PDB file of C-alpha atoms in Angstrom:
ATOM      1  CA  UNK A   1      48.707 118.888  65.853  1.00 60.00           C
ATOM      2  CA  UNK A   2      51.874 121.098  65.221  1.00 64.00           C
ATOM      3  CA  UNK A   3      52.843 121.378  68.829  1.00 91.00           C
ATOM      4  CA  UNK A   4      56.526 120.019  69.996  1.00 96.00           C
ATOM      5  CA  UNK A   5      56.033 118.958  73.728  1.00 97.00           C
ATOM      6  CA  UNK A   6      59.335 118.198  76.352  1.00 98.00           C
ATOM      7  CA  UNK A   7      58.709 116.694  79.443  1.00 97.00           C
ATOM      8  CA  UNK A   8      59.889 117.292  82.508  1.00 97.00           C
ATOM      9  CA  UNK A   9      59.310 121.703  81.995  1.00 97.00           C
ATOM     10  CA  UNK A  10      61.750 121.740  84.905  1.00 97.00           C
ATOM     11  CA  UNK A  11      65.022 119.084  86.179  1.00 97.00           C
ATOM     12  CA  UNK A  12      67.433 119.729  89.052  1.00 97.00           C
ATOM     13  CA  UNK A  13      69.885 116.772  89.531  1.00 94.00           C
ATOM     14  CA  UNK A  14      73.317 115.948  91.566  1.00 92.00           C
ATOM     15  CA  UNK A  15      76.345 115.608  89.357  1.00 91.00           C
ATOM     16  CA  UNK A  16      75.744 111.833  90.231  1.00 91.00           C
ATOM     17  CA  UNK A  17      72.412 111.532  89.041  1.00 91.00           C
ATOM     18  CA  UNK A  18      71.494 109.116  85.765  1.00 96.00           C
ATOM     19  CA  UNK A  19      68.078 111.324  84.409  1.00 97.00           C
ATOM     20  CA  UNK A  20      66.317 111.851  80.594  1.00 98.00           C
ATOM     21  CA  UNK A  21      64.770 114.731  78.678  1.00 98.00           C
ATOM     22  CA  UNK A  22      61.675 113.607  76.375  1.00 98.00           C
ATOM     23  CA  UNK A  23      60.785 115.449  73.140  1.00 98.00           C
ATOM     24  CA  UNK A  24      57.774 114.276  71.356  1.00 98.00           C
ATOM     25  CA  UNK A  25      56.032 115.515  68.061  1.00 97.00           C
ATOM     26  CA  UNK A  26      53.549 114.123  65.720  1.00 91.00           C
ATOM     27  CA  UNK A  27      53.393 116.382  62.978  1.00 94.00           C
ATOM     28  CA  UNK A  28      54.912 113.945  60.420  1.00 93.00           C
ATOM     29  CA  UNK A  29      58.622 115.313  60.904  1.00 95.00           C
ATOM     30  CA  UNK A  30      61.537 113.223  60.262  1.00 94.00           C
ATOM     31  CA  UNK A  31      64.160 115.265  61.929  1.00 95.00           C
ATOM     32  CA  UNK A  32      64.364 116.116  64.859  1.00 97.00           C
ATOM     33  CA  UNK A  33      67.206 118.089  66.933  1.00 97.00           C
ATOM     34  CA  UNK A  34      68.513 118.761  70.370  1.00 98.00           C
ATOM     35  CA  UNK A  35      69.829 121.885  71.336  1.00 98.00           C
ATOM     36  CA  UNK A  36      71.182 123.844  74.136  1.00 98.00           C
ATOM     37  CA  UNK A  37      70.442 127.350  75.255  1.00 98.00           C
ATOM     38  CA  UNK A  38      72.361 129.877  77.810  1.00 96.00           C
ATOM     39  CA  UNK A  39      70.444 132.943  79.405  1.00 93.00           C
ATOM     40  CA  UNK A  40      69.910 135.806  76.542  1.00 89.00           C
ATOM     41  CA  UNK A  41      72.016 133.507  74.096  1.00 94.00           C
ATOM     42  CA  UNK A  42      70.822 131.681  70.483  1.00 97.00           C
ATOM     43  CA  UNK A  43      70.562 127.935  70.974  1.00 97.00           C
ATOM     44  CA  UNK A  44      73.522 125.766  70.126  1.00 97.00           C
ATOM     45  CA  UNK A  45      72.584 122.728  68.049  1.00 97.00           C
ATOM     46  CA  UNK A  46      74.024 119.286  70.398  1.00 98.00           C
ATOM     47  CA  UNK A  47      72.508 116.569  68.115  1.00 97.00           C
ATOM     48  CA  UNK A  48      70.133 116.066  64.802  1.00 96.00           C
ATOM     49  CA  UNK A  49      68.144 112.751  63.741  1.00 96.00           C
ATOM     50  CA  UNK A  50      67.169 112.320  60.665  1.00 93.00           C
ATOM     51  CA  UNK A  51      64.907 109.317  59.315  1.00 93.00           C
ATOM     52  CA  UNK A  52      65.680 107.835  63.258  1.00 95.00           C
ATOM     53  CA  UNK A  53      69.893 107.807  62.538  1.00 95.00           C
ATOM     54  CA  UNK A  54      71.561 109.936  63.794  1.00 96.00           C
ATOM     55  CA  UNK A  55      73.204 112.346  61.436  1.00 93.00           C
ATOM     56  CA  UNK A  56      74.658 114.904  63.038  1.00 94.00           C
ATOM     57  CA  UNK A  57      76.800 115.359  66.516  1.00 95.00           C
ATOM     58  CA  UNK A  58      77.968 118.179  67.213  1.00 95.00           C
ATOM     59  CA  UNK A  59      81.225 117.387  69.449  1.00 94.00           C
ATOM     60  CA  UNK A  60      78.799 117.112  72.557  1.00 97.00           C
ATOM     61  CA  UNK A  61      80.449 115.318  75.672  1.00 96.00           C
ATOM     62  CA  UNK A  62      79.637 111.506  76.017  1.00 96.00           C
ATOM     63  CA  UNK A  63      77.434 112.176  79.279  1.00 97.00           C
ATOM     64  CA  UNK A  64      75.023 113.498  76.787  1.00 98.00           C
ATOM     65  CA  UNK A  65      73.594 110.536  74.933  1.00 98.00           C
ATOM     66  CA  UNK A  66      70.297 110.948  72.633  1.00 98.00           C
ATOM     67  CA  UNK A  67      68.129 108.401  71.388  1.00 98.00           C
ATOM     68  CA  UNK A  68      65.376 108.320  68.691  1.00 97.00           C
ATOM     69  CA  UNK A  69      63.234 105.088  69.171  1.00 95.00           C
ATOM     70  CA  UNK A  70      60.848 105.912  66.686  1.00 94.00           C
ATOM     71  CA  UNK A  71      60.058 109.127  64.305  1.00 91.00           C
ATOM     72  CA  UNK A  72      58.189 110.693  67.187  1.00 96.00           C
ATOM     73  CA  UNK A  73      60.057 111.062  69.966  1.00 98.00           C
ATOM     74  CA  UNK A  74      63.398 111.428  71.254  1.00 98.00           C
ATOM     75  CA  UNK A  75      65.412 111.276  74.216  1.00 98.00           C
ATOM     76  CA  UNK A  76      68.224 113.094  76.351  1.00 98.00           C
ATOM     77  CA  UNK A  77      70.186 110.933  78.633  1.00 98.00           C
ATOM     78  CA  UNK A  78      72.308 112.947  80.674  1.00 97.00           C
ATOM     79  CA  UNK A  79      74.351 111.218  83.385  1.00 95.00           C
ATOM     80  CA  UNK A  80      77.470 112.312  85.529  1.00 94.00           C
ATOM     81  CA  UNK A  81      76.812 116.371  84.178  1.00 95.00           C
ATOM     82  CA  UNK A  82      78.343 119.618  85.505  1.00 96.00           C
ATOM     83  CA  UNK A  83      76.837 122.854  86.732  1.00 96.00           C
ATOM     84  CA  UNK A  84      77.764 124.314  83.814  1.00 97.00           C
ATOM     85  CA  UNK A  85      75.662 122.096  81.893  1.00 97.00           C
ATOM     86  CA  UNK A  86      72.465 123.847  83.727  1.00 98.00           C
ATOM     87  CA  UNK A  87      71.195 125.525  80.874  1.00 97.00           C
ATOM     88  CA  UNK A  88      67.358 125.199  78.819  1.00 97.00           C
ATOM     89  CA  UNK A  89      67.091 122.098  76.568  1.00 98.00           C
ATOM     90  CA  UNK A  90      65.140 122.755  73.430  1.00 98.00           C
ATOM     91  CA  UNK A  91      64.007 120.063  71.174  1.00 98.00           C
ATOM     92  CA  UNK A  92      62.803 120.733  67.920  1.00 97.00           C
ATOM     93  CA  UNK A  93      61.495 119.418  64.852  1.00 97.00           C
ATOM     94  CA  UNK A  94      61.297 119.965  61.128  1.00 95.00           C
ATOM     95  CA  UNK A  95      59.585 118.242  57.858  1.00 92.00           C
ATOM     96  CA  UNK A  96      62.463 116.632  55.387  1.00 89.00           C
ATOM     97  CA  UNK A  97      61.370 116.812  51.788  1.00 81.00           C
ATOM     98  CA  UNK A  98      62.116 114.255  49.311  1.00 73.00           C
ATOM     99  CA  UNK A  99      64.972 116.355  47.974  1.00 71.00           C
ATOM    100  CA  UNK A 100      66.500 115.814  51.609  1.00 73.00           C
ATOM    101  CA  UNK A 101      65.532 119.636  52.059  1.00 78.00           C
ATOM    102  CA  UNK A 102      64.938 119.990  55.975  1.00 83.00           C
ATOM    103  CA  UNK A 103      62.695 122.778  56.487  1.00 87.00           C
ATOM    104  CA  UNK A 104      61.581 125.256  58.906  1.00 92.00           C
ATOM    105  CA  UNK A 105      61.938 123.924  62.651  1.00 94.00           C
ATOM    106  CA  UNK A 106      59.357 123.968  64.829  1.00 95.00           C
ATOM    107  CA  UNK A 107      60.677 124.216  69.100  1.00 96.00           C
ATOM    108  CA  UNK A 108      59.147 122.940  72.059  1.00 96.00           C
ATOM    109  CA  UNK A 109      58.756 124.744  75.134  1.00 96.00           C
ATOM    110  CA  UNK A 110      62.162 123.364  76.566  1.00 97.00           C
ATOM    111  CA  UNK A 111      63.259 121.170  80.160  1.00 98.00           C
ATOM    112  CA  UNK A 112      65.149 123.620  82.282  1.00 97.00           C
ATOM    113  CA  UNK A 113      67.959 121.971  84.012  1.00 97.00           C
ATOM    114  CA  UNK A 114      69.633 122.444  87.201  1.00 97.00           C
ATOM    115  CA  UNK A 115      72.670 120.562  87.668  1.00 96.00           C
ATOM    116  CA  UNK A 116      73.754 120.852  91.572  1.00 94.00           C
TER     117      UNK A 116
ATOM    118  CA  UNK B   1      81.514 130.363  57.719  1.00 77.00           C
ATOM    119  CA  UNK B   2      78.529 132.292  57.903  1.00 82.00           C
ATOM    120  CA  UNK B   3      78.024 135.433  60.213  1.00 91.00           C
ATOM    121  CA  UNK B   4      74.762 136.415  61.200  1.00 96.00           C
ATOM    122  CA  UNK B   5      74.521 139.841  63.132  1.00 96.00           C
ATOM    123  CA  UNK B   6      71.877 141.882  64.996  1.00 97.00           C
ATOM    124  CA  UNK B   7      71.928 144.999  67.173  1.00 92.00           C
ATOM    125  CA  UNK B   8      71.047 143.394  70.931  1.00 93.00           C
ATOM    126  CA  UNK B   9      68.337 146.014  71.651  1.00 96.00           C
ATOM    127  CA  UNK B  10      65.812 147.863  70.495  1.00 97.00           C
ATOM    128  CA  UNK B  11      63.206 150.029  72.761  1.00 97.00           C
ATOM    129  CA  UNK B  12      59.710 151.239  70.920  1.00 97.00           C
ATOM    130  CA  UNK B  13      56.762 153.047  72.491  1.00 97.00           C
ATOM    131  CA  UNK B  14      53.333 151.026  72.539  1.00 97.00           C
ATOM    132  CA  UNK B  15      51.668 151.567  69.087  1.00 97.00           C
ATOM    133  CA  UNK B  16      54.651 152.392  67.036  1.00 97.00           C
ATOM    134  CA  UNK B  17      56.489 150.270  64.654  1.00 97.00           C
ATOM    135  CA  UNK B  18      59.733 148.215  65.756  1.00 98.00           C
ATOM    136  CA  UNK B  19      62.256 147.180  63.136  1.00 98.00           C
ATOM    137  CA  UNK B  20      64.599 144.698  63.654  1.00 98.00           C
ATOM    138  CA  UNK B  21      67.579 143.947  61.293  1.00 97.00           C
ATOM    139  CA  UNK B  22      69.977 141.367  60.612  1.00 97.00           C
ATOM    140  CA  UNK B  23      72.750 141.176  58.338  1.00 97.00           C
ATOM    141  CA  UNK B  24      74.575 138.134  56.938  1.00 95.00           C
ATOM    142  CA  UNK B  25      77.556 137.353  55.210  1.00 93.00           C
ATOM    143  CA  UNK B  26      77.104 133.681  53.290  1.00 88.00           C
ATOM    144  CA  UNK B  27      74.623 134.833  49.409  1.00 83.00           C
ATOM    145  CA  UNK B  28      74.410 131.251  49.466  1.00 84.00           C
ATOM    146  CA  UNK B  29      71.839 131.181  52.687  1.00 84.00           C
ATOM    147  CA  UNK B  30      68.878 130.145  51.298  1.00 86.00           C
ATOM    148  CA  UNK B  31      66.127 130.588  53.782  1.00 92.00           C
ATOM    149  CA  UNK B  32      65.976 133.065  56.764  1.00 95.00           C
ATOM    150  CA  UNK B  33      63.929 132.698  59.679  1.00 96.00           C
ATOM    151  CA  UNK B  34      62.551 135.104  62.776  1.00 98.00           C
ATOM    152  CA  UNK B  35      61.819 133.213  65.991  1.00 98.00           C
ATOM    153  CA  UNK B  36      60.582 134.836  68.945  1.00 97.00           C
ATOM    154  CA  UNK B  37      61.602 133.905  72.446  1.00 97.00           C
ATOM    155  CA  UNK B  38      59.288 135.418  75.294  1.00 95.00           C
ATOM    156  CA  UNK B  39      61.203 135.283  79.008  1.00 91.00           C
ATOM    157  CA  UNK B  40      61.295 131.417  79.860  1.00 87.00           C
ATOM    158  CA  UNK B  41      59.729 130.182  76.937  1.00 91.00           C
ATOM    159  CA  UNK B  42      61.119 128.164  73.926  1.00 92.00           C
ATOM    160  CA  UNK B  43      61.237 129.475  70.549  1.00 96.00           C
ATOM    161  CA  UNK B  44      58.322 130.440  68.009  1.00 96.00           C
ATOM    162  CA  UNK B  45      59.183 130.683  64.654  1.00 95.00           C
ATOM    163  CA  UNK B  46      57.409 134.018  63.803  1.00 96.00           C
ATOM    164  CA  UNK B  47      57.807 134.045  59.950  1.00 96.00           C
ATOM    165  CA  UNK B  48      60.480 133.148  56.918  1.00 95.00           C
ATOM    166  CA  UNK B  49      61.433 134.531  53.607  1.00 95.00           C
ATOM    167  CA  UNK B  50      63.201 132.146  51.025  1.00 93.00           C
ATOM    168  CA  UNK B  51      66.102 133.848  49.212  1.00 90.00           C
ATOM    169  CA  UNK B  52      64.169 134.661  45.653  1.00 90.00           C
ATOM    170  CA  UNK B  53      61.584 136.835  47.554  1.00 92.00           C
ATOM    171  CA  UNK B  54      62.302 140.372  48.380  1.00 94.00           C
ATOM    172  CA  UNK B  55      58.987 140.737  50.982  1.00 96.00           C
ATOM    173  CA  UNK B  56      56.626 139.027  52.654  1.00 96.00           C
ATOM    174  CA  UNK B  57      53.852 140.061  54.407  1.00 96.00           C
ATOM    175  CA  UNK B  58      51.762 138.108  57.262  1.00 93.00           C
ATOM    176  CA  UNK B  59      49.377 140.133  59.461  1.00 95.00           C
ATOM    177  CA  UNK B  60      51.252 143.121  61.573  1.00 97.00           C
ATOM    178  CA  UNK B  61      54.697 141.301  60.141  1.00 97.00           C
ATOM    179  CA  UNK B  62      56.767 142.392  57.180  1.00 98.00           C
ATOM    180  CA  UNK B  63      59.929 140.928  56.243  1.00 98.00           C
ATOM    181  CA  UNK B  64      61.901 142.374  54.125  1.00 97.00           C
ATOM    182  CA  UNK B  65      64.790 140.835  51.715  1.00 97.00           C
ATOM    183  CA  UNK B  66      67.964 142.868  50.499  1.00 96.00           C
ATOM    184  CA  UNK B  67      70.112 140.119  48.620  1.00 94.00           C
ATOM    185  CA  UNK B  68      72.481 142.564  47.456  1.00 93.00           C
ATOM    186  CA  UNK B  69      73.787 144.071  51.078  1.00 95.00           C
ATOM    187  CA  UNK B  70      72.283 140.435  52.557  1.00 95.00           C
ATOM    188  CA  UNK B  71      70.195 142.378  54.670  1.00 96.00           C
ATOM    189  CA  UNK B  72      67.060 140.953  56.137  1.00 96.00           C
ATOM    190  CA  UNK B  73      64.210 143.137  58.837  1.00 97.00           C
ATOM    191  CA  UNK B  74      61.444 142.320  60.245  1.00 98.00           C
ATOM    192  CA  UNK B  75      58.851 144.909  60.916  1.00 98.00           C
ATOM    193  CA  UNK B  76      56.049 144.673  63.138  1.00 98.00           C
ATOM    194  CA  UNK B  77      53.429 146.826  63.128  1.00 98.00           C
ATOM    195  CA  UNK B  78      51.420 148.351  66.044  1.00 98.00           C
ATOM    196  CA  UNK B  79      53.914 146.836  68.300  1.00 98.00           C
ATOM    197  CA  UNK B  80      51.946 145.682  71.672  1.00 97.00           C
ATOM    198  CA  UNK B  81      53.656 144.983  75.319  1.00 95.00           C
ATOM    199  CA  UNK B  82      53.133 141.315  74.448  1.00 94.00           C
ATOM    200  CA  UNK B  83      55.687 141.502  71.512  1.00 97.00           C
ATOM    201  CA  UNK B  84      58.257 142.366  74.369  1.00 97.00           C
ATOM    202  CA  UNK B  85      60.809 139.428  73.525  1.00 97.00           C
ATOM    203  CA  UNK B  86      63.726 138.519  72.088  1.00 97.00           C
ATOM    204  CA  UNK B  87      64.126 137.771  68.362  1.00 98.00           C
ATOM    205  CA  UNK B  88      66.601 135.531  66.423  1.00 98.00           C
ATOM    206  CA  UNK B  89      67.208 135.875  63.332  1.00 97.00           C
ATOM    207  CA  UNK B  90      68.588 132.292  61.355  1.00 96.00           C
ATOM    208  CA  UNK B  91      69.754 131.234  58.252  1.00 95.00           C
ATOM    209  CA  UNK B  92      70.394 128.283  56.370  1.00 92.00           C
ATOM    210  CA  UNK B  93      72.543 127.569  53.851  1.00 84.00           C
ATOM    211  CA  UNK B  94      71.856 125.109  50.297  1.00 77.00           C
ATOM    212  CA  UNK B  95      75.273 123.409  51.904  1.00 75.00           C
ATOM    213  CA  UNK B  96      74.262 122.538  54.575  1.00 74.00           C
ATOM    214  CA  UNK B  97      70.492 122.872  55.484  1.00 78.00           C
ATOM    215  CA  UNK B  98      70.353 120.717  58.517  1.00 81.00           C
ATOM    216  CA  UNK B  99      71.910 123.811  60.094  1.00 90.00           C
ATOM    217  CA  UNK B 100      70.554 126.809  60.840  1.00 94.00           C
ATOM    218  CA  UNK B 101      73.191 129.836  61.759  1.00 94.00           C
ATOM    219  CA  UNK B 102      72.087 132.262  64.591  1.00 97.00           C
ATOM    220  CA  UNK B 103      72.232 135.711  65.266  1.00 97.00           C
ATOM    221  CA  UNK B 104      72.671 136.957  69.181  1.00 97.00           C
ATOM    222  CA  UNK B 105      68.971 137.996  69.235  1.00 97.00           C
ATOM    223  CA  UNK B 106      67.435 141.374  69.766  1.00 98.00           C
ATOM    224  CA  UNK B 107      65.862 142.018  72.807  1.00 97.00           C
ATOM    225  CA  UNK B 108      62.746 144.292  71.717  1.00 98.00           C
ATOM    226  CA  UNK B 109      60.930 146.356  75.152  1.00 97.00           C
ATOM    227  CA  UNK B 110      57.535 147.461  74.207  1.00 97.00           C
ATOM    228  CA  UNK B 111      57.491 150.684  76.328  1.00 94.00           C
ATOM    229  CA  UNK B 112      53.200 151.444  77.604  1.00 89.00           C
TER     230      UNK B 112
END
């Protein structure tokens, strides 16, 4: 299996609204990333998990929260966003060597998200 | 930090070969990567070339590796309608490899 899969494939929420993106892979990897993509623009790296901590955050707002609850899936929370957080969500995955090398990363298909 | 550049479009006629190029600025990047992104669709990485290499060839892809102007392409081959996409070229770096560092994509259109 070397597929990434996100669930929902599509999210439209009120600025209100409490809601989570799921990322799931079992291909062995022990990091695994969030990040966010604009129209016609290279993804921006939000969070990475490595060995289930996390290990990197890149200065994302606090109504982002992730969560790894075990080396094959993580989460999204998202709660109180702004339209200008609409954007695709891309989770993706890589293999960490014993060297703590992370290697290639593998996407999934990513959650578009609406915020209204 | 690191720079990674690309020219945003490219335009090829069905059956000819597309090259795509990237340049970079940090001889410490270690591994570069091509992903493909077709229109609302996540990213597929296409191929990579670690930094002692100077090609690599898989199927109608061939990357090539210029360490000395840090100059990376990728050519495909035959280029179909279905390669109509946009490609990212990425980088990572031995100081930080958790990171990879983006170019703005090229937006390749596969003309029939």
């Amino acid at each position: 299996d070397t597929e990434v899969t996100q669930t929902p494939k599509h999210l439209v929420m009120g600025m209100t609204n409490k809601k989570s993106l799921k990322c799931e892979q079992h291909m062995g990897h022990r990091a695994m990333y969030w990040y966010k993509q604009k129209a016609k623009k290279p993804p921006e790296l939000m969070f990475v998990y490595s060995y289930e901590k996390l290990s990197i955050n890149e200065s994302v707002p606090s109504r982002f929260s992730p969560e790894c609850p075990n080396s094959s899936l993580l989460n999204l929370h998202l709660h109180a966003l702004q339209p200008e957080d609409s954007a695709l969500y891309l989770c993706a995955s890589s293999q960490v060597d014993l060297g703590l090398s992370y290697n290639e990363q593998f996407f999934g298909p990513g959650t578009r998200l609406t915020v209204l | 930090g690191e720079d990674v550049e690309q020219s945003l479009f490219l335009s090829v006629r069905e059956g000819d070969s597309s090259v795509i190029n990237c340049t970079y600025t940090d001889s410490s990047s270690t591994y570069l990567y091509w992903y493909k992104q077709e229109p609302g669709a996540g990213l597929q990485l296409l191929t990579y070339i670690f930094s002692n290499m100077d090609m690599k060839q898989d199927q109608r892809l061939t990357v090539l590796l210029n360490k000395k102007d840090k100059h990376l392409s990728l050519r495909i081959a035959d280029t179909q309608t279905g390669d109509s996409a946009i490609y990212f070229c990425a980088v990572r770096n031995a100081g930080n490899n958790r990171k990879l560092i983006w170019g703005l994509g090229t937006s390749l259109a596969v003309n029939p």
